[in-house]
Short mmCIF file of C-alpha atoms in Angstrom, two decimals:
data_model
loop_
_atom_site.label_atom_id
_atom_site.label_comp_id
_atom_site.label_asym_id
_atom_site.label_seq_id
_atom_site.Cartn_x
_atom_site.Cartn_y
_atom_site.Cartn_z
CA MET A 1 92.24 -82.04 -8.90
CA SER A 2 88.53 -82.76 -8.95
CA LYS A 3 87.72 -79.05 -8.75
CA THR A 4 90.01 -78.37 -11.72
CA ARG A 5 88.39 -81.15 -13.72
CA TYR A 6 84.92 -79.82 -12.90
CA LYS A 7 85.92 -76.33 -13.93
CA ASN A 8 87.32 -77.54 -17.25
CA GLN A 9 84.15 -79.57 -17.85
CA LYS A 10 82.04 -76.50 -17.11
CA GLU A 11 84.03 -74.39 -19.56
CA SER A 12 83.78 -77.14 -22.15
CA ASN A 13 79.98 -77.29 -21.84
CA GLU A 14 79.78 -73.52 -22.26
CA ALA A 15 82.01 -73.70 -25.35
CA ILE A 16 79.88 -76.50 -26.78
CA ALA A 17 76.66 -74.56 -26.15
CA LYS A 18 78.16 -71.47 -27.79
CA ALA A 19 79.17 -73.50 -30.85
CA TYR A 20 75.63 -74.90 -31.18
CA ILE A 21 74.10 -71.44 -30.85
CA GLU A 22 76.44 -69.99 -33.49
CA ASN A 23 75.55 -72.87 -35.81
CA ASN A 24 71.84 -72.21 -35.15
CA TYR A 25 72.31 -68.59 -36.26
CA THR A 26 74.08 -69.59 -39.52
CA ASN A 27 70.95 -69.35 -41.67
CA SER A 28 69.25 -66.65 -39.58
CA GLN A 29 68.71 -63.09 -40.80
CA ASN A 30 69.57 -61.77 -37.32
CA LYS A 31 73.16 -60.92 -36.39
CA LEU A 32 74.44 -62.74 -33.29
CA LEU A 33 76.25 -60.30 -30.98
CA LEU A 34 76.99 -62.23 -27.75
CA VAL A 35 76.17 -65.40 -25.79
CA SER A 36 75.95 -65.63 -22.00
CA LYS A 37 74.55 -67.89 -19.30
CA ALA A 38 71.13 -66.77 -18.10
CA ASN A 39 68.52 -67.61 -15.50
CA TYR A 40 65.19 -68.00 -17.27
CA GLY A 41 62.42 -67.69 -14.69
CA LYS A 42 60.18 -70.53 -15.89
CA ARG A 43 63.08 -73.01 -16.05
CA SER A 44 65.47 -71.74 -13.43
CA SER A 45 66.59 -75.30 -12.52
CA ASN A 46 67.99 -75.97 -15.99
CA VAL A 47 71.14 -74.67 -17.68
CA CYS A 48 70.04 -71.83 -19.96
CA TYR A 49 71.91 -69.55 -22.33
CA SER A 50 70.88 -66.22 -23.84
CA ALA A 51 71.79 -65.35 -27.43
CA VAL A 52 71.57 -61.59 -27.97
CA ASP A 53 71.23 -60.32 -31.55
CA ASP A 54 70.41 -57.00 -33.17
CA LYS A 55 66.63 -57.57 -33.12
CA GLY A 56 66.00 -59.48 -29.91
CA MET A 57 67.08 -62.23 -27.54
CA ASN A 58 66.77 -66.03 -27.78
CA PHE A 59 66.75 -68.32 -24.73
CA TYR A 60 68.06 -71.85 -25.11
CA GLU A 61 68.08 -74.84 -22.78
CA PHE A 62 71.32 -76.83 -23.09
CA ASN A 63 71.85 -80.46 -22.10
CA ASN A 64 75.03 -82.07 -23.43
CA ASN A 65 73.80 -85.58 -22.56
CA ALA A 66 70.43 -85.33 -24.34
CA GLU A 67 69.72 -86.36 -27.92
CA GLN A 68 68.83 -82.76 -28.78
CA ASN A 69 71.58 -80.77 -27.08
CA LEU A 70 70.12 -77.32 -27.69
CA MET A 71 66.41 -76.43 -27.47
CA LEU A 72 64.90 -72.98 -28.07
CA ILE A 73 62.69 -71.97 -25.12
CA GLU A 74 61.45 -68.52 -26.11
CA ARG A 75 62.40 -65.42 -28.08
CA TYR A 76 61.97 -61.77 -27.08
CA GLU A 77 61.82 -59.08 -29.74
CA TRP A 78 63.08 -55.62 -28.74
CA ALA A 79 60.09 -54.09 -30.53
CA ASP A 80 57.66 -55.86 -28.16
CA PHE A 81 58.83 -53.86 -25.11
CA SER A 82 58.63 -50.19 -24.32
CA SER A 83 61.16 -49.98 -21.45
CA VAL A 84 63.61 -52.03 -19.40
CA THR A 85 64.89 -51.67 -15.84
CA ILE A 86 68.40 -53.02 -15.21
CA ASP A 87 69.86 -53.85 -11.79
CA HIS A 88 73.59 -54.58 -12.07
CA SER A 89 75.61 -56.45 -9.47
CA ILE A 90 79.14 -57.82 -9.47
CA ALA A 91 78.27 -61.33 -10.71
CA LYS A 92 74.95 -60.85 -12.53
CA SER A 93 72.40 -58.37 -13.86
CA VAL A 94 68.61 -58.52 -13.55
CA PHE A 95 66.61 -57.17 -16.54
CA THR A 96 62.91 -56.33 -16.10
CA PHE A 97 61.27 -55.81 -19.51
CA VAL A 98 58.00 -53.86 -19.61
CA GLY A 99 55.71 -54.24 -22.63
CA HIS A 100 52.08 -54.41 -23.67
CA GLY A 101 51.64 -57.79 -22.00
CA GLU A 102 53.11 -59.14 -18.78
CA ASN A 103 56.55 -58.05 -17.59
CA ARG A 104 59.59 -60.31 -18.06
CA ASP A 105 62.40 -60.80 -15.52
CA ILE A 106 65.65 -62.16 -16.95
CA THR A 107 68.96 -62.69 -15.11
CA ILE A 108 72.13 -62.43 -17.22
CA GLU A 109 75.41 -63.64 -15.75
CA VAL A 110 78.69 -61.69 -16.18
CA LYS A 111 77.80 -59.88 -19.46
CA GLY A 112 74.96 -57.70 -18.17
CA LYS A 113 76.54 -54.37 -19.17
CA GLU A 114 77.26 -55.67 -22.68
CA VAL A 115 73.59 -56.64 -23.06
CA GLU A 116 72.62 -53.17 -21.83
CA GLN A 117 74.82 -51.61 -24.53
CA VAL A 118 73.19 -53.79 -27.21
CA ILE A 119 69.72 -52.68 -26.07
CA ARG A 120 70.75 -49.02 -26.19
CA ASN A 121 72.26 -49.34 -29.69
CA HIS A 122 69.68 -51.58 -31.39
CA SER A 123 66.31 -50.74 -29.80
CA SER A 124 64.10 -47.78 -28.99
CA MET A 125 63.34 -48.95 -25.43
CA GLU A 126 63.67 -46.61 -22.49
CA VAL A 127 66.56 -47.91 -20.37
CA ASN A 128 66.46 -47.34 -16.59
CA VAL A 129 69.49 -48.44 -14.56
CA VAL A 130 68.97 -48.93 -10.82
CA LYS A 131 71.49 -46.80 -8.91
CA ARG A 132 72.80 -48.47 -5.78
CA PRO A 133 75.74 -47.82 -3.47
CA VAL A 134 78.75 -49.92 -4.36
CA TRP A 135 78.53 -52.03 -1.20
CA THR A 136 74.90 -53.04 -1.96
CA LYS A 137 76.04 -54.70 -5.20
CA VAL A 138 78.25 -57.14 -3.32
CA LEU A 139 76.99 -60.69 -2.92
CA GLY A 140 75.05 -60.97 0.34
CA TYR A 141 74.06 -57.28 0.58
CA ARG A 142 71.77 -56.96 -2.45
CA SER A 143 68.59 -58.10 -0.69
CA GLN A 144 69.31 -56.10 2.48
CA THR A 145 68.27 -59.14 4.51
CA THR A 146 69.78 -59.04 8.01
CA TRP A 147 70.89 -62.66 8.31
CA LYS A 148 72.35 -62.65 4.78
CA MET A 149 74.37 -59.50 5.52
CA PHE A 150 75.54 -61.05 8.81
CA MET A 151 76.78 -64.21 7.06
CA ALA A 152 78.39 -62.23 4.24
CA SER A 153 80.16 -59.89 6.66
CA THR A 154 81.54 -62.83 8.66
CA VAL A 155 82.83 -64.61 5.56
CA TYR A 156 84.41 -61.45 4.11
CA THR A 157 86.10 -60.73 7.45
CA LEU A 158 87.63 -64.22 7.55
CA ILE A 159 88.88 -63.85 3.97
CA LEU A 160 90.44 -60.46 4.81
CA LEU A 161 92.01 -61.96 7.94
CA PHE A 162 93.69 -64.78 5.98
CA ILE A 163 95.02 -62.23 3.49
CA LEU A 164 96.42 -59.77 6.06
CA HIS A 165 97.86 -62.34 8.47
CA PRO A 166 100.97 -63.25 6.41
CA LEU A 167 101.46 -59.65 5.26
CA LEU A 168 101.63 -57.96 8.68
CA PRO A 169 105.00 -58.08 10.47
CA ALA A 170 105.36 -60.38 13.48
CA ALA A 171 106.06 -57.39 15.78
CA THR A 172 102.45 -56.18 15.38
CA HIS A 173 100.82 -59.55 16.17
CA ASN A 174 100.75 -59.00 19.95
CA PHE A 175 99.24 -55.54 19.59
CA ILE A 176 96.51 -56.80 17.16
CA MET A 177 95.71 -59.74 19.43
CA GLY A 178 95.38 -57.43 22.49
CA LEU A 179 93.18 -54.97 20.56
CA ALA A 180 90.94 -57.83 19.34
CA LEU A 181 90.52 -59.16 22.88
CA LEU A 182 89.64 -55.67 24.16
CA ILE A 183 87.00 -55.17 21.45
CA LEU A 184 85.70 -58.68 22.13
CA PHE A 185 85.23 -57.88 25.82
CA LEU A 186 83.52 -54.55 25.06
CA SER A 187 81.26 -56.23 22.45
CA ILE A 188 80.05 -58.78 24.99
CA ILE A 189 79.17 -55.98 27.41
CA GLY A 190 77.49 -53.99 24.61
CA LEU A 191 75.44 -57.05 23.59
CA PHE A 192 73.97 -57.50 27.07
CA VAL A 193 73.30 -53.75 27.44
CA GLY A 194 71.75 -53.49 23.96
CA LEU A 195 69.32 -56.32 24.61
CA ILE A 196 67.97 -54.20 27.47
CA LYS A 197 68.22 -50.71 25.89
CA PRO A 198 68.99 -50.86 22.14
CA LYS A 199 69.32 -47.09 21.71
CA TRP A 200 72.27 -46.95 24.15
CA VAL A 201 74.49 -49.10 21.93
CA LEU A 202 73.16 -48.08 18.47
CA PRO A 203 73.59 -44.30 18.48
CA LYS A 204 74.03 -43.86 14.68
CA PHE A 205 71.56 -46.47 13.44
CA LYS A 206 68.10 -45.38 12.29
CA ILE A 207 66.56 -48.73 13.19
CA LYS A 208 67.27 -49.44 16.87
CA THR A 209 65.91 -52.89 17.63
CA ARG A 210 67.11 -55.84 19.68
CA LYS A 211 67.44 -57.83 16.43
CA ARG A 212 69.86 -55.23 15.06
CA VAL A 213 71.79 -55.27 18.35
CA LEU A 214 72.03 -59.09 18.28
CA PHE A 215 73.37 -59.34 14.72
CA SER A 216 75.71 -56.34 14.96
CA TYR A 217 77.43 -57.22 18.24
CA LEU A 218 77.43 -60.94 17.50
CA TYR A 219 79.36 -60.14 14.30
CA LEU A 220 81.90 -58.12 16.33
CA ILE A 221 82.32 -60.92 18.90
CA ILE A 222 82.88 -63.63 16.25
CA SER A 223 85.27 -61.45 14.19
CA CYS A 224 87.37 -60.43 17.20
CA PHE A 225 87.51 -64.03 18.39
CA PHE A 226 88.91 -65.26 15.06
CA ILE A 227 91.41 -62.37 14.91
CA ALA A 228 92.69 -63.14 18.40
CA VAL A 229 93.02 -66.86 17.61
CA ALA A 230 94.78 -66.24 14.30
CA PHE A 231 97.38 -63.84 15.68
CA THR A 232 97.94 -65.98 18.78
CA ASP A 233 98.92 -68.87 16.48
CA GLY A 234 101.20 -66.54 14.61
CA GLU A 235 103.01 -65.55 17.80
CA SER A 236 103.42 -69.17 18.98
CA THR A 237 104.78 -70.27 15.64
CA SER A 238 107.19 -67.36 15.39
CA THR A 239 108.77 -67.96 18.83
CA PRO A 240 110.22 -71.44 18.12
CA VAL A 241 111.57 -70.19 14.84
CA SER A 242 113.43 -67.32 16.51
CA THR A 243 114.71 -69.71 19.22
CA GLN A 244 115.90 -72.14 16.58
CA VAL A 245 117.62 -69.35 14.68
CA SER A 246 119.38 -68.05 17.81
CA SER A 247 120.51 -71.56 18.80
CA SER A 248 121.82 -72.20 15.32
CA GLN A 249 123.69 -68.88 15.43
CA ASN A 250 125.24 -69.83 18.77
CA SER A 251 126.31 -73.21 17.43
CA VAL A 252 127.81 -71.57 14.40
CA THR A 253 129.68 -69.08 16.61
CA VAL A 254 131.09 -71.86 18.80
CA SER A 255 132.11 -73.91 15.82
CA SER A 256 133.70 -70.88 14.24
CA LYS A 257 135.82 -70.33 17.30
CA LYS A 258 137.02 -73.94 17.14
CA ASP A 259 137.71 -74.13 13.46
CA GLY A 260 136.96 -70.95 11.45
CA ALA A 261 138.20 -72.24 8.12
CA ASP A 262 136.21 -75.50 8.24
CA SER A 263 132.98 -73.77 9.29
CA SER A 264 133.28 -71.21 6.51
CA LYS A 265 133.74 -73.99 3.99
CA GLN A 266 130.78 -75.94 5.35
CA LYS A 267 128.65 -72.80 5.32
CA VAL A 268 129.49 -72.13 1.69
CA GLU A 269 128.73 -75.74 0.77
CA LYS A 270 125.45 -75.60 2.68
CA ASN A 271 124.44 -72.39 0.91
CA ASP A 272 125.34 -73.93 -2.44
CA SER A 273 123.31 -77.05 -1.68
CA ASP A 274 120.37 -74.94 -0.52
CA LYS A 275 120.51 -72.88 -3.69
CA THR A 276 120.71 -76.05 -5.78
CA ALA A 277 117.72 -77.58 -3.95
CA LYS A 278 115.71 -74.38 -4.33
CA GLU A 279 116.59 -74.20 -8.00
CA GLU A 280 115.53 -77.83 -8.51
CA LYS A 281 112.27 -77.22 -6.66
CA ARG A 282 111.58 -74.11 -8.69
CA GLN A 283 112.38 -75.94 -11.91
CA LYS A 284 110.13 -78.87 -10.94
CA ALA A 285 107.36 -76.47 -10.03
CA GLN A 286 107.69 -74.75 -13.40
CA GLU A 287 107.69 -78.10 -15.21
CA GLN A 288 104.61 -79.20 -13.26
CA ALA A 289 102.86 -75.93 -14.05
CA ALA A 290 103.81 -76.26 -17.73
CA LYS A 291 102.46 -79.83 -17.80
CA GLU A 292 99.19 -78.77 -16.19
CA GLU A 293 98.89 -75.84 -18.58
CA ALA A 294 99.58 -78.09 -21.58
CA LYS A 295 97.06 -80.64 -20.29
CA ARG A 296 94.45 -77.93 -19.78
CA LYS A 297 95.04 -76.54 -23.28
CA ALA A 298 94.84 -80.05 -24.73
CA GLU A 299 91.52 -80.65 -22.94
CA GLU A 300 90.18 -77.31 -24.16
CA GLN A 301 91.33 -78.08 -27.69
CA ALA A 302 89.72 -81.52 -27.54
CA ALA A 303 86.49 -80.01 -26.20
CA LYS A 304 86.45 -77.41 -28.99
CA ALA A 305 87.14 -80.09 -31.61
CA GLU A 306 84.37 -82.27 -30.17
CA ALA A 307 81.97 -79.34 -30.12
CA LYS A 308 82.84 -78.49 -33.71
CA GLN A 309 82.42 -82.14 -34.76
CA LYS A 310 79.03 -82.37 -33.05
CA ALA A 311 77.94 -79.13 -34.68
CA GLU A 312 79.02 -80.45 -38.10
CA GLU A 313 77.22 -83.75 -37.48
CA GLN A 314 74.10 -81.87 -36.46
CA ALA A 315 74.31 -79.74 -39.59
CA ALA A 316 74.87 -82.86 -41.75
CA LYS A 317 71.83 -84.56 -40.16
CA ALA A 318 69.71 -81.48 -40.78
CA GLU A 319 70.89 -81.28 -44.40
CA ALA A 320 70.24 -85.01 -44.94
CA LYS A 321 66.77 -84.65 -43.43
CA GLN A 322 66.06 -81.69 -45.68
CA LYS A 323 67.23 -83.60 -48.77
CA ALA A 324 65.09 -86.59 -47.79
CA GLU A 325 62.06 -84.33 -47.39
CA GLU A 326 62.75 -82.73 -50.78
CA GLN A 327 63.13 -86.19 -52.37
CA ALA A 328 59.87 -87.33 -50.79
CA ALA A 329 58.14 -84.16 -52.00
CA LYS A 330 59.45 -84.74 -55.55
CA ALA A 331 58.33 -88.38 -55.48
CA GLU A 332 54.90 -87.36 -54.22
CA ALA A 333 54.62 -84.67 -56.91
CA LYS A 334 55.67 -87.20 -59.57
CA GLN A 335 53.10 -89.70 -58.27
CA LYS A 336 50.38 -87.05 -58.31
CA ALA A 337 51.35 -86.08 -61.87
CA GLN A 338 51.17 -89.74 -62.94
CA GLU A 339 47.79 -90.15 -61.24
CA GLN A 340 46.55 -86.97 -62.95
CA ALA A 341 47.80 -88.19 -66.33
CA ALA A 342 46.16 -91.61 -65.78
CA LYS A 343 42.92 -89.91 -64.77
CA GLU A 344 42.99 -87.70 -67.86
CA GLU A 345 43.80 -90.74 -70.05
CA ALA A 346 40.86 -92.64 -68.50
CA GLU A 347 38.55 -89.69 -69.09
CA ARG A 348 39.76 -89.40 -72.69
CA LYS A 349 39.17 -93.11 -73.28
CA ALA A 350 35.75 -92.84 -71.66
CA GLN A 351 34.89 -89.92 -73.93
CA GLU A 352 36.14 -91.85 -76.99
CA GLN A 353 34.11 -94.90 -75.92
CA ALA A 354 31.03 -92.73 -75.42
CA ALA A 355 31.59 -91.07 -78.80
CA LYS A 356 32.03 -94.48 -80.41
CA GLU A 357 28.87 -95.81 -78.79
CA GLU A 358 27.00 -92.67 -79.84
CA ALA A 359 28.21 -93.10 -83.40
CA GLU A 360 27.16 -96.78 -83.40
CA ARG A 361 23.77 -95.84 -81.96
CA GLN A 362 23.28 -93.19 -84.61
CA ALA A 363 24.35 -95.64 -87.30
CA GLU A 364 21.87 -98.21 -86.00
CA GLU A 365 19.15 -95.58 -85.89
CA GLN A 366 20.03 -94.55 -89.43
CA ALA A 367 19.95 -98.16 -90.58
CA ALA A 368 16.65 -98.72 -88.76
CA LYS A 369 15.26 -95.58 -90.34
CA GLN A 370 16.37 -96.69 -93.77
CA GLU A 371 14.91 -100.13 -93.15
CA ALA A 372 11.65 -98.55 -91.98
CA GLU A 373 11.56 -96.36 -95.09
CA ARG A 374 12.23 -99.41 -97.26
CA LYS A 375 9.48 -101.35 -95.54
CA ALA A 376 7.17 -98.35 -95.80
CA GLN A 377 7.84 -98.19 -99.52
CA GLN A 378 7.16 -101.92 -99.82
CA ALA A 379 3.99 -101.55 -97.73
CA ALA A 380 2.93 -98.61 -99.86
CA SER A 381 3.38 -100.68 -102.98
CA GLN A 382 1.52 -103.56 -101.42
CA GLN A 383 -1.19 -101.17 -100.24
CA ALA A 384 -1.52 -99.82 -103.69
CA THR A 385 -1.84 -103.33 -105.01
CA THR A 386 -4.30 -104.31 -102.28
CA SER A 387 -6.33 -101.13 -102.60
CA SER A 388 -6.59 -101.68 -106.28
CA SER A 389 -7.72 -105.19 -105.68
CA THR A 390 -10.03 -104.08 -102.94
CA SER A 391 -11.47 -101.28 -104.93
CA SER A 392 -12.04 -103.65 -107.76
CA SER A 393 -13.84 -106.04 -105.51
CA GLY A 394 -15.48 -103.24 -103.45
CA ASN A 395 -15.80 -105.45 -100.35
CA TYR A 396 -12.79 -104.14 -98.11
CA LYS A 397 -13.34 -104.08 -94.33
CA PRO A 398 -10.82 -104.80 -91.57
CA PHE A 399 -11.40 -107.76 -89.32
CA GLU A 400 -12.19 -106.72 -85.77
CA ASN A 401 -12.47 -108.66 -82.56
CA ASP A 402 -15.65 -108.76 -80.60
CA PRO A 403 -15.11 -106.00 -77.99
CA SER A 404 -17.07 -107.94 -75.37
CA ASP A 405 -14.76 -110.95 -75.29
CA ASP A 406 -11.80 -109.92 -77.51
CA GLN A 407 -12.23 -113.08 -79.54
CA GLN A 408 -11.37 -113.02 -83.19
CA SER A 409 -14.45 -113.36 -85.38
CA ASN A 410 -12.46 -113.74 -88.60
CA MET A 411 -9.11 -115.53 -88.65
CA SER A 412 -8.20 -114.85 -92.28
CA CYS A 413 -5.61 -112.05 -91.42
CA SER A 414 -4.74 -113.21 -87.88
CA GLY A 415 -1.03 -113.05 -87.05
CA GLN A 416 -0.25 -110.22 -89.50
CA ILE A 417 -0.78 -106.50 -88.75
CA LYS A 418 -2.28 -105.83 -85.28
CA GLY A 419 -3.96 -102.44 -84.67
CA ASN A 420 -5.36 -100.81 -81.52
CA LYS A 421 -8.75 -99.36 -82.21
CA ASN A 422 -8.56 -96.75 -79.45
CA SER A 423 -4.99 -95.40 -80.06
CA LYS A 424 -5.07 -95.86 -83.86
CA ILE A 425 -1.56 -97.43 -83.73
CA TYR A 426 -0.67 -100.65 -85.53
CA HIS A 427 2.13 -103.09 -84.67
CA VAL A 428 4.03 -105.38 -86.99
CA PRO A 429 5.18 -108.90 -85.95
CA GLY A 430 8.45 -108.69 -83.93
CA GLY A 431 7.64 -105.18 -82.60
CA ALA A 432 8.08 -104.30 -78.89
CA TYR A 433 4.32 -103.96 -78.26
CA TYR A 434 3.04 -106.54 -80.72
CA ASP A 435 2.44 -109.24 -78.14
CA ARG A 436 1.39 -106.76 -75.41
CA THR A 437 -1.54 -105.39 -77.42
CA GLN A 438 -4.48 -107.62 -76.46
CA ASP A 439 -7.55 -105.32 -76.20
CA ASN A 440 -9.51 -103.54 -78.96
CA ILE A 441 -7.54 -105.38 -81.68
CA VAL A 442 -8.10 -104.73 -85.36
CA TRP A 443 -6.34 -107.03 -87.81
CA PHE A 444 -4.96 -105.89 -91.17
CA CYS A 445 -3.48 -108.02 -93.87
CA SER A 446 -0.85 -105.37 -94.75
CA GLU A 447 0.58 -102.05 -93.52
CA ALA A 448 -0.99 -100.34 -96.48
CA ASP A 449 -4.41 -101.50 -95.30
CA ALA A 450 -3.73 -100.15 -91.79
CA GLN A 451 -2.48 -96.79 -93.08
CA ALA A 452 -5.46 -96.60 -95.43
CA ALA A 453 -7.70 -97.10 -92.40
CA GLY A 454 -6.08 -94.09 -90.59
CA TYR A 455 -3.64 -96.00 -88.38
CA ARG A 456 0.02 -95.05 -87.84
CA LYS A 457 2.93 -97.42 -87.23
CA SER A 458 4.33 -97.91 -83.70
CA GLN A 459 7.83 -96.44 -83.26
CA ARG A 460 9.08 -99.55 -81.43
#
C-alpha cells in the first residue's frame, strides 16, 4: 500500500511540474513540444525537468514544498551547439552537446528518442548516435564494469527463475534440478582450475585473467545453487498434493461403493459450492480492483485539480504583482509630472518677480534721473543768478581748505556743496560720498558754482 501511495505521489508531482512548465510557456514565443525528467549535472541531487521547445531546451528545478515551486536553472539554445552525441539505453539517454564553449552532458529519462527527433527537425546540429549491442543497453551492462555485470546477471537470473518455475511442468523439475547440480559441481572444479591456469577454463574469452575466472564461475555456482533449491522445493510441494489427491480419490471410490447415489449428490453439491465460492471470490476481487482503480483515478483527478489551482493562483499573483508595478509606475510618473509643473511654476514666478524688480529698478532710475535733471535745471538757474551776481560784484572765488591741515579757512559756504580738488567731482548733501570726502575739499555755495568751476556731479 505504501509503494502504491508513493507511486501516485510521484506521478502527482510530475503532473504538477508539467502544469507549472506549461503555464510558464504561456507568454513565451517558443513552442513547447515535450516535458521529461532530466539529470542536470550541476544539480544532480535535485529533481529536475527538461522542457524541450522548437528553439532550445529549458532546465527547471522543481520542489513542491517550496514557496517557489518551479525555478529556471539554465537554457540551451540549439543554435549555440554544432553537434550532439546521443547514447540511448532502455531507461535513459545521455546527450553530449558540443559547441564553441565547454561541452554539456544532459541525461533525459524515458523520452530520449523524442528529444532526438526534435533536435533533428528543429536544429542544424550534427547528430551522432552511439551504436551499441542490444545487451549493452541493459541496466548493469552499460559501463562494462565487471562487478556491475556480475550483480546484474545474478539478479536477472533470479527474475527469470521465478518466472519459469511456475510455467514448467512438474515432470521436468527433477531433470532441471539434476542438471543444475551437475553444472554446480563442474563450476566448482572449473573455479579452482581457473585460479591456477585461467586459459584452461576461458577458451573463448579474449581477456583471460583470474578476476574474469572468479566472477564468471562464481556467477555459475550461485545461479545453479538457486535453480537447484527452487526446483527441489517444487518437487517437495508437489508430492503431498499428489498424495492428497490419490487419498481423496480412494476415499471417494470407497464411499461410492457403499452408497453411489449419496456420493454423487454430495459431489455435485460440493462442486456447486466450490463454484459459488470461486465466483464470490472473483466478484470480490473485481470489486476490490474497481475500488482501487476508482480511488487511484480520484487521487489523480484531485492532484490535477490541485496543480491547476496552484497554477492559476501563481498566474493571479503574477498578474496582481504586474498591476501593482504598473500602478506604482503611474503614480511615480504623476508625481514627477507634478514636481515638474511645480518647478516650472516656481521658475515662472521667479522670472515674473525678477521682471517686476527690474521694472521697479528702471522706474526708480528714471525717477532719479528726472529728479537729477530737475535739480540740474534748478542749479543752472541758481548758477545763472549767482554768476550774474558774482560777475556784477567781480569778487567770485571758491572757499578752499588749507591743504596742510584740511581746516576750513572760510566757513561761509560750509555744509553746502563739497568738491574734491584732485578728482574735480562735487557731492551734494545726502550723497553716498558726501561724508566720506575729507581731503582736498573745495566748498561751493551752489551746484552752478561748482559746474562753473569745472567740477562734475557725483553719480551717487
